[in-house]
Amino acid sequence: METTRVRLRFLPHPHVYGIILPINLMQQLQLRPRQRITITLGKKEAVAVVLNDKRNPDSNVVKITSLLQDELSIPHGGLINLKREGETLRIGPAIGIVTTGVRRDPRNPIGPRTSFFQKLLQAQEGKGVFYYIFSPHDVDWSKNEVVAWFLRKGKNGSYVWRKMKTAMPDVIYDRVPSRSAEKHEAVRDFKYKLANYPNTPMFNQGFFNKWGVHQLLYPNPEVNEHIPETYTSPSLQTVRNLIKKYPIVYLKPKNGSLGYGIVKVVRSGGGYDVSYHNGSGNVKRHFTKLSALYQHIFRSRRVSSYLAQQGISLMTYQGRPFDFRVHLHKNQLNQWVVSCTAAKVAGSGSVTTHVRTGGTVIPGDELLQHLFGRQKAMMVERISDASIRLATAIEMAKGIDLGELGLDMGIDTHGHVWMFEANSKPGRSIFKHARLKQADYESRKLLVDYSCYLANF
Ligand SMILES: Nc1ncnc2c1ncn2[C@@H]1O[C@H](COP(=O)(O)OP(=O)(O)O)[C@@H](O)[C@H]1O
Ligand SMILES: [Mg+2]
C-alpha cells in the first residue's frame, strides 16, 4: 500500500496504547475505529487501538498516546510517513547511520566529524523520516533499541543535537570511518549480529580495495574498456613488461587513499623518470636501469601491498593533467544517478590530482565547457554513461546494497574514459566548492531517498 505523509503529535495518556486519526486518514489506511493493530517503528512493535479523531475530521494529524510513544521509543513528532503492510501499520522510516567515535558532548557528538554528520542529517528536511547517528556500542539487541544522536531545530531555528533512545532502524548507512575502525571488536560484533538480525539492510558496507574492484570489473565486457591493465604484487618482470607496452606505469597501494604512496614511472631518454610525493613535496628522479628503479621504490614499500597499472596519459587543462570525481547515488527508485562531476586539476609536478598535493577542484561542466565548447554535452554524457555502467557493474558483482559511490575517472588524450578507483566511502571535499553547493544538497537528499527505498517506504 502507498505511503501517507502525516503530522505526528503525542497525546499525554498513561493508560491506553492508542493511535488517533481523522476518518479520512483511517479510510486511506484501511483502518476501522476501535480495531486493534500492530504498530511498528523500525524494529520495535506494539499493539494499539485505533481511535477516530472526531474533533479534527479534515486534518492531516495523527496522535499517538504517550504510553504508545514510550513503548515504541518514538523520538519526536512532526512530519512522518505511515504505511500499511498487511496487518501492520508502520511509522517511519527509521534511518540510522552507524559510525564510531561517538561521544557524550552535545556540542560535538561525533568529535571532529560532527559537522560532516550534521550536514548529512540536515538533508532530512521535509522528508518525514527519523534520521540518526549511533555507534555499535549503543545497541541493545535484546530490546531492539539504540541510543542515538538526533539533530533537531531549536526554538530560535538553530540546530541542536539531542541524544535519545529509539528503535533499531529499518535501514542502516555504514559510515564507519576507516579500515582500522572496522577491525574494532565492537564494529565486528555489530556487523556479525546484524547479519543475523531480521530484515535490516545496511548499505555501503565496508571499504573496497583496488585489486578486488579490478578483479570484479576487468573480466566484464560491459565495462572493461574503462579499466586499465593492472597487476598485483608486481615483480620486476611485470613492471618491465608494462613499461614496454605503455609509456607510463603507475604503482599504487591496494588500500591507499588521498594519493599516499602513489608512484609514477615514465619512459624517458632511454631510461625512466620516477615521481612521487614524499610527504613534504614532489620528488622526481631519473634511472637508467629499471632494476635500480624497482629496488629504489620497493626498498621502503611492500610489493605485496602494491599494484602496477597501465598509466593513462591524462588530458590537460592549462598545461596540467586533470581527472574527475564522479559522485553517484541510487535514488528512491533504486536507479543510479550522477549527483556531481567535479574536475580535479593536478598541482604543479604532482603525480595525482589531490588537493592535498596542490590540486584544484572545478565544477566538471565548467572545465568541459572551456575545453570542448559546444561538444561539452557529449563529453558530460560519455563520463556519466561510463560511470553509471561502472556503478551498476560494481553493485552487481559485489552483491551488496550500494547507495553511493565516488569514482575517480580520467579522460585520455584521445578522449577515452578510464576509471582509476571506486570509493565506497567517498569523501565530500569536492562539495566545498562554492558552485557545487546545490550538488552537495542533492547528494545528501539522495542518501535519504535511497534509505527510504531500502526501508520499503
Ligand atoms: N593508471 C593511472 N594513470 C594515470 N593517472 C592515474 C592512474 N592511477 C591513478 N592516477 C592518478 O592518481 C590519482 C589517485 O589515484 P587513485 O587510484 O584514485 O588512488 P587514491 O586512493 O590514492 O586516491 C587519480 O585520481 C589520478 O589522477
Ligand atoms: Mg582516488
GROMACS .gro file of C-alpha atoms and ligand atoms in nm:
model
  485
    1MET     CA    1   0.000   0.000   0.000
    2GLU     CA    2   0.107   0.357  -0.061
    3THR     CA    3   0.294   0.567   0.189
    4THR     CA    4   0.100   0.850   0.354
    5ARG     CA    5   0.276   1.155   0.491
    6VAL     CA    6   0.123   1.297   0.810
    7ARG     CA    7   0.200   1.518   1.109
    8LEU     CA    8   0.264   1.320   1.420
    9ARG     CA    9   0.174   1.452   1.766
   10PHE     CA   10   0.164   1.299   2.110
   11LEU     CA   11  -0.127   1.292   2.349
   12PRO     CA   12  -0.045   1.256   2.719
   13HIS     CA   13  -0.221   0.938   2.823
   14PRO     CA   14  -0.072   0.692   3.069
   15HIS     CA   15  -0.316   0.403   3.025
   16VAL     CA   16  -0.409   0.347   2.661
   17TYR     CA   17  -0.193   0.227   2.374
   18GLY     CA   18  -0.376   0.435   2.118
   19ILE     CA   19  -0.346   0.592   1.777
   20ILE     CA   20  -0.596   0.864   1.696
   21LEU     CA   21  -0.662   0.967   1.337
   22PRO     CA   22  -0.924   1.155   1.139
   23ILE     CA   23  -1.166   0.937   0.947
   24ASN     CA   24  -1.025   1.024   0.602
   25LEU     CA   25  -0.679   0.901   0.701
   26MET     CA   26  -0.833   0.593   0.857
   27GLN     CA   27  -1.003   0.512   0.529
   28GLN     CA   28  -0.683   0.568   0.333
   29LEU     CA   29  -0.504   0.324   0.560
   30GLN     CA   30  -0.799   0.079   0.561
   31LEU     CA   31  -0.843   0.105   0.937
   32ARG     CA   32  -1.166   0.086   1.137
   33PRO     CA   33  -1.244   0.269   1.462
   34ARG     CA   34  -1.167   0.060   1.772
   35GLN     CA   35  -0.982  -0.210   1.582
   36ARG     CA   36  -0.651  -0.332   1.721
   37ILE     CA   37  -0.344  -0.319   1.505
   38THR     CA   38   0.028  -0.379   1.537
   39ILE     CA   39   0.223  -0.057   1.504
   40THR     CA   40   0.595  -0.057   1.431
   41LEU     CA   41   0.877   0.190   1.440
   42GLY     CA   42   1.196   0.038   1.300
   43LYS     CA   43   1.237  -0.294   1.478
   44LYS     CA   44   1.001  -0.217   1.769
   45GLU     CA   45   0.636  -0.307   1.771
   46ALA     CA   46   0.330  -0.272   1.991
   47VAL     CA   47  -0.042  -0.342   1.962
   48ALA     CA   48  -0.263  -0.034   1.979
   49VAL     CA   49  -0.626   0.057   1.945
   50VAL     CA   50  -0.735   0.277   1.655
   51LEU     CA   51  -0.946   0.578   1.757
   52ASN     CA   52  -1.136   0.829   1.548
   53ASP     CA   53  -1.035   1.192   1.587
   54LYS     CA   54  -1.388   1.331   1.560
   55ARG     CA   55  -1.287   1.685   1.654
   56ASN     CA   56  -1.046   1.730   1.361
   57PRO     CA   57  -1.202   1.534   1.074
   58ASP     CA   58  -1.013   1.709   0.794
   59SER     CA   59  -0.668   1.736   0.946
   60ASN     CA   60  -0.355   1.552   0.849
   61VAL     CA   61  -0.259   1.500   1.211
   62VAL     CA   62  -0.209   1.160   1.372
   63LYS     CA   63  -0.188   1.143   1.750
   64ILE     CA   64  -0.020   0.873   1.947
   65THR     CA   65  -0.066   0.831   2.321
   66SER     CA   66   0.240   0.886   2.538
   67LEU     CA   67   0.217   0.524   2.655
   68LEU     CA   68   0.248   0.401   2.297
   69GLN     CA   69   0.519   0.656   2.224
   70ASP     CA   70   0.725   0.518   2.513
   71GLU     CA   71   0.663   0.160   2.414
   72LEU     CA   72   0.787   0.222   2.058
   73SER     CA   73   1.058   0.471   2.161
   74ILE     CA   74   0.934   0.727   1.911
   75PRO     CA   75   1.191   1.005   1.944
   76HIS     CA   76   0.994   1.304   1.816
   77GLY     CA   77   0.684   1.420   1.637
   78GLY     CA   78   0.648   1.621   1.319
   79LEU     CA   79   0.630   1.521   0.956
   80ILE     CA   80   0.644   1.143   0.919
   81ASN     CA   81   0.531   0.859   0.693
   82LEU     CA   82   0.273   0.592   0.764
   83LYS     CA   83   0.249   0.272   0.569
   84ARG     CA   84   0.007  -0.016   0.600
   85GLU     CA   85   0.172  -0.351   0.538
   86GLY     CA   86  -0.068  -0.638   0.587
   87GLU     CA   87  -0.179  -0.641   0.950
   88THR     CA   88   0.085  -0.387   1.049
   89LEU     CA   89   0.092  -0.009   1.044
   90ARG     CA   90   0.447   0.119   1.005
   91ILE     CA   91   0.566   0.461   1.125
   92GLY     CA   92   0.893   0.578   0.980
   93PRO     CA   93   1.120   0.515   0.813
   94ALA     CA   94   1.385   0.499   1.083
   95ILE     CA   95   1.724   0.550   0.919
   96GLY     CA   96   2.038   0.500   1.127
   97ILE     CA   97   2.389   0.599   1.031
   98VAL     CA   98   2.640   0.380   1.209
   99THR     CA   99   2.985   0.514   1.289
  100THR     CA  100   3.250   0.509   1.561
  101GLY     CA  101   3.396   0.787   1.774
  102VAL     CA  102   3.053   0.887   1.908
  103ARG     CA  103   3.081   1.094   2.228
  104ARG     CA  104   2.862   1.237   2.502
  105ASP     CA  105   2.928   1.603   2.428
  106PRO     CA  106   2.612   1.754   2.273
  107ARG     CA  107   2.815   2.024   2.102
  108ASN     CA  108   3.044   1.772   1.936
  109PRO     CA  109   2.877   1.430   1.950
  110ILE     CA  110   3.091   1.284   1.672
  111GLY     CA  111   3.409   1.474   1.759
  112PRO     CA  112   3.583   1.639   1.465
  113ARG     CA  113   3.342   1.473   1.219
  114THR     CA  114   3.037   1.638   1.379
  115SER     CA  115   2.984   1.892   1.101
  116PHE     CA  116   3.009   1.617   0.836
  117PHE     CA  117   2.726   1.426   1.006
  118GLN     CA  118   2.530   1.742   1.080
  119LYS     CA  119   2.517   1.816   0.709
  120LEU     CA  120   2.403   1.462   0.633
  121LEU     CA  121   2.120   1.483   0.887
  122GLN     CA  122   2.010   1.828   0.769
  123ALA     CA  123   1.902   1.671   0.441
  124GLN     CA  124   1.607   1.510   0.624
  125GLU     CA  125   1.420   1.843   0.596
  126GLY     CA  126   1.076   1.780   0.450
  127LYS     CA  127   1.132   1.407   0.402
  128GLY     CA  128   0.936   1.281   0.702
  129VAL     CA  129   1.196   1.042   0.839
  130PHE     CA  130   1.359   0.958   1.171
  131TYR     CA  131   1.728   1.005   1.092
  132TYR     CA  132   2.002   0.948   1.348
  133ILE     CA  133   2.362   0.860   1.425
  134PHE     CA  134   2.463   0.575   1.650
  135SER     CA  135   2.768   0.368   1.732
  136PRO     CA  136   2.790  -0.011   1.762
  137HIS     CA  137   2.823   0.032   2.142
  138ASP     CA  138   2.479   0.197   2.162
  139VAL     CA  139   2.268  -0.101   2.055
  140ASP     CA  140   2.053  -0.303   2.294
  141TRP     CA  141   1.980  -0.610   2.083
  142SER     CA  142   1.750  -0.772   2.337
  143LYS     CA  143   1.515  -0.472   2.331
  144ASN     CA  144   1.564  -0.377   1.962
  145GLU     CA  145   1.669  -0.035   2.083
  146VAL     CA  146   1.951   0.204   2.028
  147VAL     CA  147   2.065   0.524   2.195
  148ALA     CA  148   2.122   0.770   1.915
  149TRP     CA  149   2.201   1.131   1.833
  150PHE     CA  150   1.930   1.333   1.657
  151LEU     CA  151   1.962   1.676   1.502
  152ARG     CA  152   1.666   1.895   1.595
  153LYS     CA  153   1.579   2.255   1.526
  154GLY     CA  154   1.583   2.464   1.844
  155LYS     CA  155   1.337   2.744   1.921
  156ASN     CA  156   1.549   3.009   1.751
  157GLY     CA  157   1.583   2.795   1.439
  158SER     CA  158   1.938   2.682   1.506
  159TYR     CA  159   2.025   2.314   1.521
  160VAL     CA  160   2.077   2.123   1.843
  161TRP     CA  161   2.199   1.768   1.895
  162ARG     CA  162   1.980   1.553   2.118
  163LYS     CA  163   2.056   1.209   2.248
  164MET     CA  164   1.750   0.986   2.266
  165LYS     CA  165   1.659   0.625   2.295
  166THR     CA  166   1.485   0.492   1.986
  167ALA     CA  167   1.410   0.178   1.788
  168MET     CA  168   1.667  -0.013   1.589
  169PRO     CA  169   1.634   0.131   1.239
  170ASP     CA  170   1.469  -0.003   0.926
  171VAL     CA  171   1.786   0.062   0.731
  172ILE     CA  172   2.148   0.144   0.814
  173TYR     CA  173   2.405   0.354   0.630
  174ASP     CA  174   2.756   0.230   0.710
  175ARG     CA  175   2.984   0.524   0.781
  176VAL     CA  176   3.247   0.351   0.993
  177PRO     CA  177   3.531   0.591   0.919
  178SER     CA  178   3.832   0.375   0.841
  179ARG     CA  179   3.967   0.029   0.777
  180SER     CA  180   4.127   0.032   1.121
  181ALA     CA  181   3.797   0.125   1.291
  182GLU     CA  182   3.636  -0.165   1.105
  183LYS     CA  183   3.869  -0.402   1.284
  184HIS     CA  184   3.750  -0.296   1.631
  185GLU     CA  185   3.583  -0.571   1.827
  186ALA     CA  186   3.263  -0.367   1.873
  187VAL     CA  187   3.228  -0.299   1.500
  188ARG     CA  188   3.291  -0.660   1.402
  189ASP     CA  189   3.050  -0.783   1.666
  190PHE     CA  190   2.786  -0.535   1.546
  191LYS     CA  191   2.817  -0.642   1.183
  192TYR     CA  192   2.808  -1.007   1.278
  193LYS     CA  193   2.492  -0.963   1.485
  194LEU     CA  194   2.328  -0.750   1.217
  195ALA     CA  195   2.387  -1.019   0.955
  196ASN     CA  196   2.173  -1.249   1.169
  197TYR     CA  197   1.915  -0.984   1.255
  198PRO     CA  198   1.591  -0.991   1.062
  199ASN     CA  199   1.544  -0.778   0.758
  200THR     CA  200   1.763  -0.475   0.826
  201PRO     CA  201   1.960  -0.378   0.517
  202MET     CA  202   2.287  -0.195   0.563
  203PHE     CA  203   2.423  -0.014   0.259
  204ASN     CA  204   2.779   0.072   0.155
  205GLN     CA  205   2.922  -0.184   0.389
  206GLY     CA  206   3.297  -0.178   0.429
  207PHE     CA  207   3.573  -0.044   0.208
  208PHE     CA  208   3.680  -0.152  -0.136
  209ASN     CA  209   4.033  -0.242  -0.223
  210LYS     CA  210   4.170  -0.153  -0.564
  211TRP     CA  211   4.269  -0.507  -0.658
  212GLY     CA  212   3.934  -0.651  -0.555
  213VAL     CA  213   3.747  -0.398  -0.768
  214HIS     CA  214   3.981  -0.462  -1.060
  215GLN     CA  215   3.919  -0.835  -1.046
  216LEU     CA  216   3.545  -0.777  -1.047
  217LEU     CA  217   3.540  -0.539  -1.342
  218TYR     CA  218   3.823  -0.638  -1.574
  219PRO     CA  219   3.655  -0.958  -1.698
  220ASN     CA  220   3.322  -0.777  -1.752
  221PRO     CA  221   3.275  -0.685  -2.121
  222GLU     CA  222   3.020  -0.415  -2.028
  223VAL     CA  223   3.286  -0.202  -1.860
  224ASN     CA  224   3.626  -0.349  -1.931
  225GLU     CA  225   3.720  -0.080  -2.186
  226HIS     CA  226   3.736   0.167  -1.893
  227ILE     CA  227   3.968  -0.039  -1.673
  228PRO     CA  228   4.346   0.000  -1.708
  229GLU     CA  229   4.555  -0.317  -1.724
  230THR     CA  230   4.664  -0.395  -1.367
  231TYR     CA  231   4.878  -0.649  -1.179
  232THR     CA  232   4.903  -0.727  -0.810
  233SER     CA  233   5.234  -0.767  -0.619
  234PRO     CA  234   5.425  -0.669  -0.933
  235SER     CA  235   5.762  -0.834  -0.990
  236LEU     CA  236   6.040  -0.651  -1.173
  237GLN     CA  237   5.947  -0.853  -1.482
  238THR     CA  238   5.583  -0.743  -1.458
  239VAL     CA  239   5.682  -0.378  -1.434
  240ARG     CA  240   5.925  -0.429  -1.724
  241ASN     CA  241   5.652  -0.580  -1.943
  242LEU     CA  242   5.412  -0.299  -1.859
  243ILE     CA  243   5.656  -0.016  -1.925
  244LYS     CA  244   5.745  -0.178  -2.260
  245LYS     CA  245   5.380  -0.181  -2.353
  246TYR     CA  246   5.283   0.162  -2.215
  247PRO     CA  247   5.487   0.482  -2.186
  248ILE     CA  248   5.358   0.540  -1.831
  249VAL     CA  249   5.311   0.299  -1.543
  250TYR     CA  250   5.152   0.374  -1.205
  251LEU     CA  251   5.246   0.186  -0.889
  252LYS     CA  252   4.988   0.225  -0.617
  253PRO     CA  253   4.896   0.075  -0.282
  254LYS     CA  254   4.589  -0.154  -0.296
  255ASN     CA  255   4.436   0.008   0.009
  256GLY     CA  256   4.567   0.357  -0.048
  257SER     CA  257   4.379   0.683  -0.043
  258LEU     CA  258   4.448   1.053  -0.096
  259GLY     CA  259   4.734   0.966  -0.326
  260TYR     CA  260   4.955   0.834  -0.044
  261GLY     CA  261   5.224   0.600  -0.176
  262ILE     CA  262   5.147   0.651  -0.545
  263VAL     CA  263   5.446   0.637  -0.781
  264LYS     CA  264   5.451   0.733  -1.148
  265VAL     CA  265   5.706   0.580  -1.383
  266VAL     CA  266   5.758   0.733  -1.727
  267ARG     CA  267   5.981   0.610  -2.010
  268SER     CA  268   6.227   0.891  -2.081
  269GLY     CA  269   6.551   0.930  -2.278
  270GLY     CA  270   6.638   0.559  -2.283
  271GLY     CA  271   6.575   0.542  -1.907
  272TYR     CA  272   6.290   0.610  -1.668
  273ASP     CA  273   6.164   0.904  -1.466
  274VAL     CA  274   6.007   0.828  -1.132
  275SER     CA  275   5.791   1.077  -0.946
  276TYR     CA  276   5.601   1.065  -0.619
  277HIS     CA  277   5.502   1.281  -0.324
  278ASN     CA  278   5.716   1.214  -0.019
  279GLY     CA  279   5.507   1.391   0.243
  280SER     CA  280   5.671   1.730   0.211
  281GLY     CA  281   5.690   1.771  -0.165
  282ASN     CA  282   5.705   1.620  -0.512
  283VAL     CA  283   6.016   1.413  -0.583
  284LYS     CA  284   6.144   1.330  -0.931
  285ARG     CA  285   6.439   1.103  -1.011
  286HIS     CA  286   6.587   0.952  -1.325
  287PHE     CA  287   6.706   0.591  -1.353
  288THR     CA  288   6.880   0.433  -1.647
  289LYS     CA  289   6.809   0.082  -1.528
  290LEU     CA  290   6.464  -0.043  -1.440
  291SER     CA  291   6.608  -0.284  -1.181
  292ALA     CA  292   6.765   0.005  -0.988
  293LEU     CA  293   6.437   0.193  -1.006
  294TYR     CA  294   6.245  -0.110  -0.879
  295GLN     CA  295   6.486  -0.156  -0.590
  296HIS     CA  296   6.466   0.211  -0.500
  297ILE     CA  297   6.085   0.207  -0.492
  298PHE     CA  298   6.036  -0.121  -0.311
  299ARG     CA  299   6.314  -0.072  -0.059
  300SER     CA  300   6.070   0.116   0.160
  301ARG     CA  301   5.735  -0.015   0.023
  302ARG     CA  302   5.588  -0.363   0.047
  303VAL     CA  303   5.548  -0.509  -0.303
  304SER     CA  304   5.268  -0.734  -0.180
  305SER     CA  305   5.053  -0.432  -0.092
  306TYR     CA  306   5.106  -0.272  -0.434
  307LEU     CA  307   4.956  -0.278  -0.783
  308ALA     CA  308   5.123  -0.192  -1.112
  309GLN     CA  309   4.890  -0.028  -1.359
  310GLN     CA  310   4.887   0.091  -1.716
  311GLY     CA  311   4.937   0.466  -1.693
  312ILE     CA  312   4.684   0.685  -1.868
  313SER     CA  313   4.805   0.997  -2.044
  314LEU     CA  314   4.552   1.235  -1.895
  315MET     CA  315   4.409   1.527  -2.084
  316THR     CA  316   4.543   1.859  -1.962
  317TYR     CA  317   4.389   2.191  -1.868
  318GLN     CA  318   4.618   2.495  -1.872
  319GLY     CA  319   4.908   2.252  -1.904
  320ARG     CA  320   4.807   2.036  -1.607
  321PRO     CA  321   4.658   1.687  -1.609
  322PHE     CA  322   4.306   1.656  -1.472
  323ASP     CA  323   4.058   1.387  -1.388
  324PHE     CA  324   3.713   1.375  -1.233
  325ARG     CA  325   3.547   1.271  -0.913
  326VAL     CA  326   3.205   1.148  -1.017
  327HIS     CA  327   2.971   1.119  -0.719
  328LEU     CA  328   2.685   0.878  -0.781
  329HIS     CA  329   2.376   0.784  -0.584
  330LYS     CA  330   2.085   0.548  -0.602
  331ASN     CA  331   1.756   0.737  -0.597
  332GLN     CA  332   1.424   0.636  -0.442
  333LEU     CA  333   1.353   0.421  -0.748
  334ASN     CA  334   1.678   0.231  -0.696
  335GLN     CA  335   1.833   0.383  -1.010
  336TRP     CA  336   2.187   0.519  -1.032
  337VAL     CA  337   2.214   0.894  -1.089
  338VAL     CA  338   2.516   1.124  -1.103
  339SER     CA  339   2.487   1.389  -0.831
  340CYS     CA  340   2.812   1.568  -0.907
  341THR     CA  341   3.101   1.568  -1.152
  342ALA     CA  342   3.397   1.766  -1.023
  343ALA     CA  343   3.716   1.812  -1.220
  344LYS     CA  344   4.038   1.788  -1.021
  345VAL     CA  345   4.335   1.959  -1.182
  346ALA     CA  346   4.678   1.836  -1.068
  347GLY     CA  347   4.910   2.062  -0.874
  348SER     CA  348   5.237   2.153  -1.041
  349GLY     CA  349   5.466   1.847  -1.056
  350SER     CA  350   5.217   1.623  -0.874
  351VAL     CA  351   5.155   1.266  -0.992
  352THR     CA  352   4.794   1.277  -0.867
  353THR     CA  353   4.517   1.535  -0.874
  354HIS     CA  354   4.452   1.552  -0.500
  355VAL     CA  355   4.402   1.890  -0.333
  356ARG     CA  356   4.649   1.770  -0.070
  357THR     CA  357   4.928   1.786  -0.330
  358GLY     CA  358   4.828   2.121  -0.478
  359GLY     CA  359   4.533   2.016  -0.691
  360THR     CA  360   4.230   2.236  -0.754
  361VAL     CA  361   3.861   2.148  -0.787
  362ILE     CA  362   3.646   2.298  -1.065
  363PRO     CA  363   3.285   2.204  -1.147
  364GLY     CA  364   3.313   1.939  -1.420
  365ASP     CA  365   3.089   2.110  -1.671
  366GLU     CA  366   3.280   2.438  -1.641
  367LEU     CA  367   3.607   2.270  -1.729
  368LEU     CA  368   3.448   2.070  -2.009
  369GLN     CA  369   3.290   2.387  -2.145
  370HIS     CA  370   3.634   2.553  -2.160
  371LEU     CA  371   3.788   2.257  -2.337
  372PHE     CA  372   3.510   2.132  -2.559
  373GLY     CA  373   3.272   2.425  -2.606
  374ARG     CA  374   2.973   2.300  -2.799
  375GLN     CA  375   3.079   1.940  -2.761
  376LYS     CA  376   3.068   1.966  -2.384
  377ALA     CA  377   2.736   1.783  -2.358
  378MET     CA  378   2.875   1.487  -2.545
  379MET     CA  379   3.171   1.460  -2.304
  380VAL     CA  380   2.948   1.500  -1.998
  381GLU     CA  381   2.732   1.221  -2.127
  382ARG     CA  382   3.028   0.998  -2.207
  383ILE     CA  383   3.157   1.032  -1.850
  384SER     CA  384   2.814   0.992  -1.686
  385ASP     CA  385   2.725   0.697  -1.903
  386ALA     CA  386   3.051   0.515  -1.824
  387SER     CA  387   3.015   0.598  -1.452
  388ILE     CA  388   2.662   0.461  -1.433
  389ARG     CA  389   2.761   0.144  -1.616
  390LEU     CA  390   3.056   0.102  -1.379
  391ALA     CA  391   2.843   0.164  -1.069
  392THR     CA  392   2.588  -0.090  -1.190
  393ALA     CA  393   2.861  -0.345  -1.259
  394ILE     CA  394   3.022  -0.290  -0.917
  395GLU     CA  395   2.695  -0.330  -0.734
  396MET     CA  396   2.605  -0.644  -0.928
  397ALA     CA  397   2.946  -0.802  -0.884
  398LYS     CA  398   2.971  -0.717  -0.515
  399GLY     CA  399   2.621  -0.836  -0.445
  400ILE     CA  400   2.570  -0.576  -0.171
  401ASP     CA  401   2.342  -0.275  -0.145
  402LEU     CA  402   2.520   0.037  -0.258
  403GLY     CA  403   2.358   0.378  -0.231
  404GLU     CA  404   2.658   0.590  -0.312
  405LEU     CA  405   2.990   0.570  -0.493
  406GLY     CA  406   3.274   0.809  -0.566
  407LEU     CA  407   3.451   0.717  -0.888
  408ASP     CA  408   3.785   0.862  -0.996
  409MET     CA  409   3.756   0.891  -1.372
  410GLY     CA  410   4.007   1.019  -1.626
  411ILE     CA  411   3.992   1.111  -1.994
  412ASP     CA  412   4.299   1.031  -2.201
  413THR     CA  413   4.438   1.247  -2.477
  414HIS     CA  414   4.222   1.055  -2.729
  415GLY     CA  415   3.904   1.128  -2.535
  416HIS     CA  416   3.865   0.777  -2.396
  417VAL     CA  417   3.721   0.744  -2.044
  418TRP     CA  418   3.903   0.542  -1.775
  419MET     CA  419   3.828   0.455  -1.413
  420PHE     CA  420   4.115   0.465  -1.160
  421GLU     CA  421   3.932   0.394  -0.840
  422ALA     CA  422   3.591   0.327  -0.687
  423ASN     CA  423   3.533   0.459  -0.333
  424SER     CA  424   3.258   0.311  -0.117
  425LYS     CA  425   3.301   0.584   0.145
  426PRO     CA  426   3.361   0.883  -0.078
  427GLY     CA  427   3.479   1.199   0.091
  428ARG     CA  428   3.282   1.518   0.043
  429SER     CA  429   3.565   1.767  -0.004
  430ILE     CA  430   3.465   1.844  -0.367
  431PHE     CA  431   3.142   1.987  -0.226
  432LYS     CA  432   3.332   2.265  -0.052
  433HIS     CA  433   3.343   2.438  -0.389
  434ALA     CA  434   3.106   2.737  -0.391
  435ARG     CA  435   2.944   2.633  -0.721
  436LEU     CA  436   2.883   2.275  -0.609
  437LYS     CA  437   2.659   2.359  -0.313
  438GLN     CA  438   2.341   2.257  -0.494
  439ALA     CA  439   2.501   1.925  -0.591
  440ASP     CA  440   2.607   1.883  -0.229
  441TYR     CA  441   2.250   1.920  -0.108
  442GLU     CA  442   2.116   1.693  -0.384
  443SER     CA  443   2.367   1.428  -0.290
  444ARG     CA  444   2.270   1.434   0.077
  445LYS     CA  445   1.900   1.421  -0.009
  446LEU     CA  446   1.958   1.122  -0.233
  447LEU     CA  447   2.104   0.931   0.063
  448VAL     CA  448   1.770   0.978   0.241
  449ASP     CA  449   1.575   0.880  -0.072
  450TYR     CA  450   1.767   0.557  -0.120
  451SER     CA  451   1.730   0.477   0.251
  452CYS     CA  452   1.353   0.517   0.211
  453TYR     CA  453   1.366   0.279  -0.084
  454LEU     CA  454   1.559   0.016   0.113
  455ALA     CA  455   1.325   0.061   0.410
  456ASN     CA  456   1.037  -0.011   0.174
  457PHE     CA  457   0.861   0.319   0.241
  458LIG     N1  458   4.671   0.442  -1.407
  458LIG     C1  459   4.676   0.573  -1.391
  458LIG     N2  460   4.706   0.655  -1.495
  458LIG     C2  461   4.708   0.790  -1.478
  458LIG     N3  462   4.681   0.852  -1.363
  458LIG     C3  463   4.650   0.775  -1.255
  458LIG     C4  464   4.647   0.634  -1.264
  458LIG     N4  465   4.614   0.586  -1.144
  458LIG     C5  466   4.599   0.692  -1.062
  458LIG     N5  467   4.620   0.807  -1.128
  458LIG     C6  468   4.612   0.943  -1.073
  458LIG     O1  469   4.628   0.937  -0.934
  458LIG     C7  470   4.508   0.974  -0.868
  458LIG     C8  471   4.487   0.889  -0.745
  458LIG     O2  472   4.474   0.754  -0.782
  458LIG     P1  473   4.369   0.660  -0.711
  458LIG     O3  474   4.379   0.529  -0.777
  458LIG     O4  475   4.239   0.728  -0.707
  458LIG     O5  476   4.432   0.646  -0.564
  458LIG     P2  477   4.392   0.711  -0.423
  458LIG     O6  478   4.322   0.604  -0.349
  458LIG     O7  479   4.519   0.745  -0.357
  458LIG     O8  480   4.302   0.829  -0.449
  458LIG     C9  481   4.400   0.960  -0.972
  458LIG     O9  482   4.288   1.043  -0.943
  458LIG    C10  483   4.474   1.001  -1.096
  458LIG    O10  484   4.487   1.142  -1.103
  459MG      MG  485   4.130   0.832  -0.559
   0.00000   0.00000   0.00000
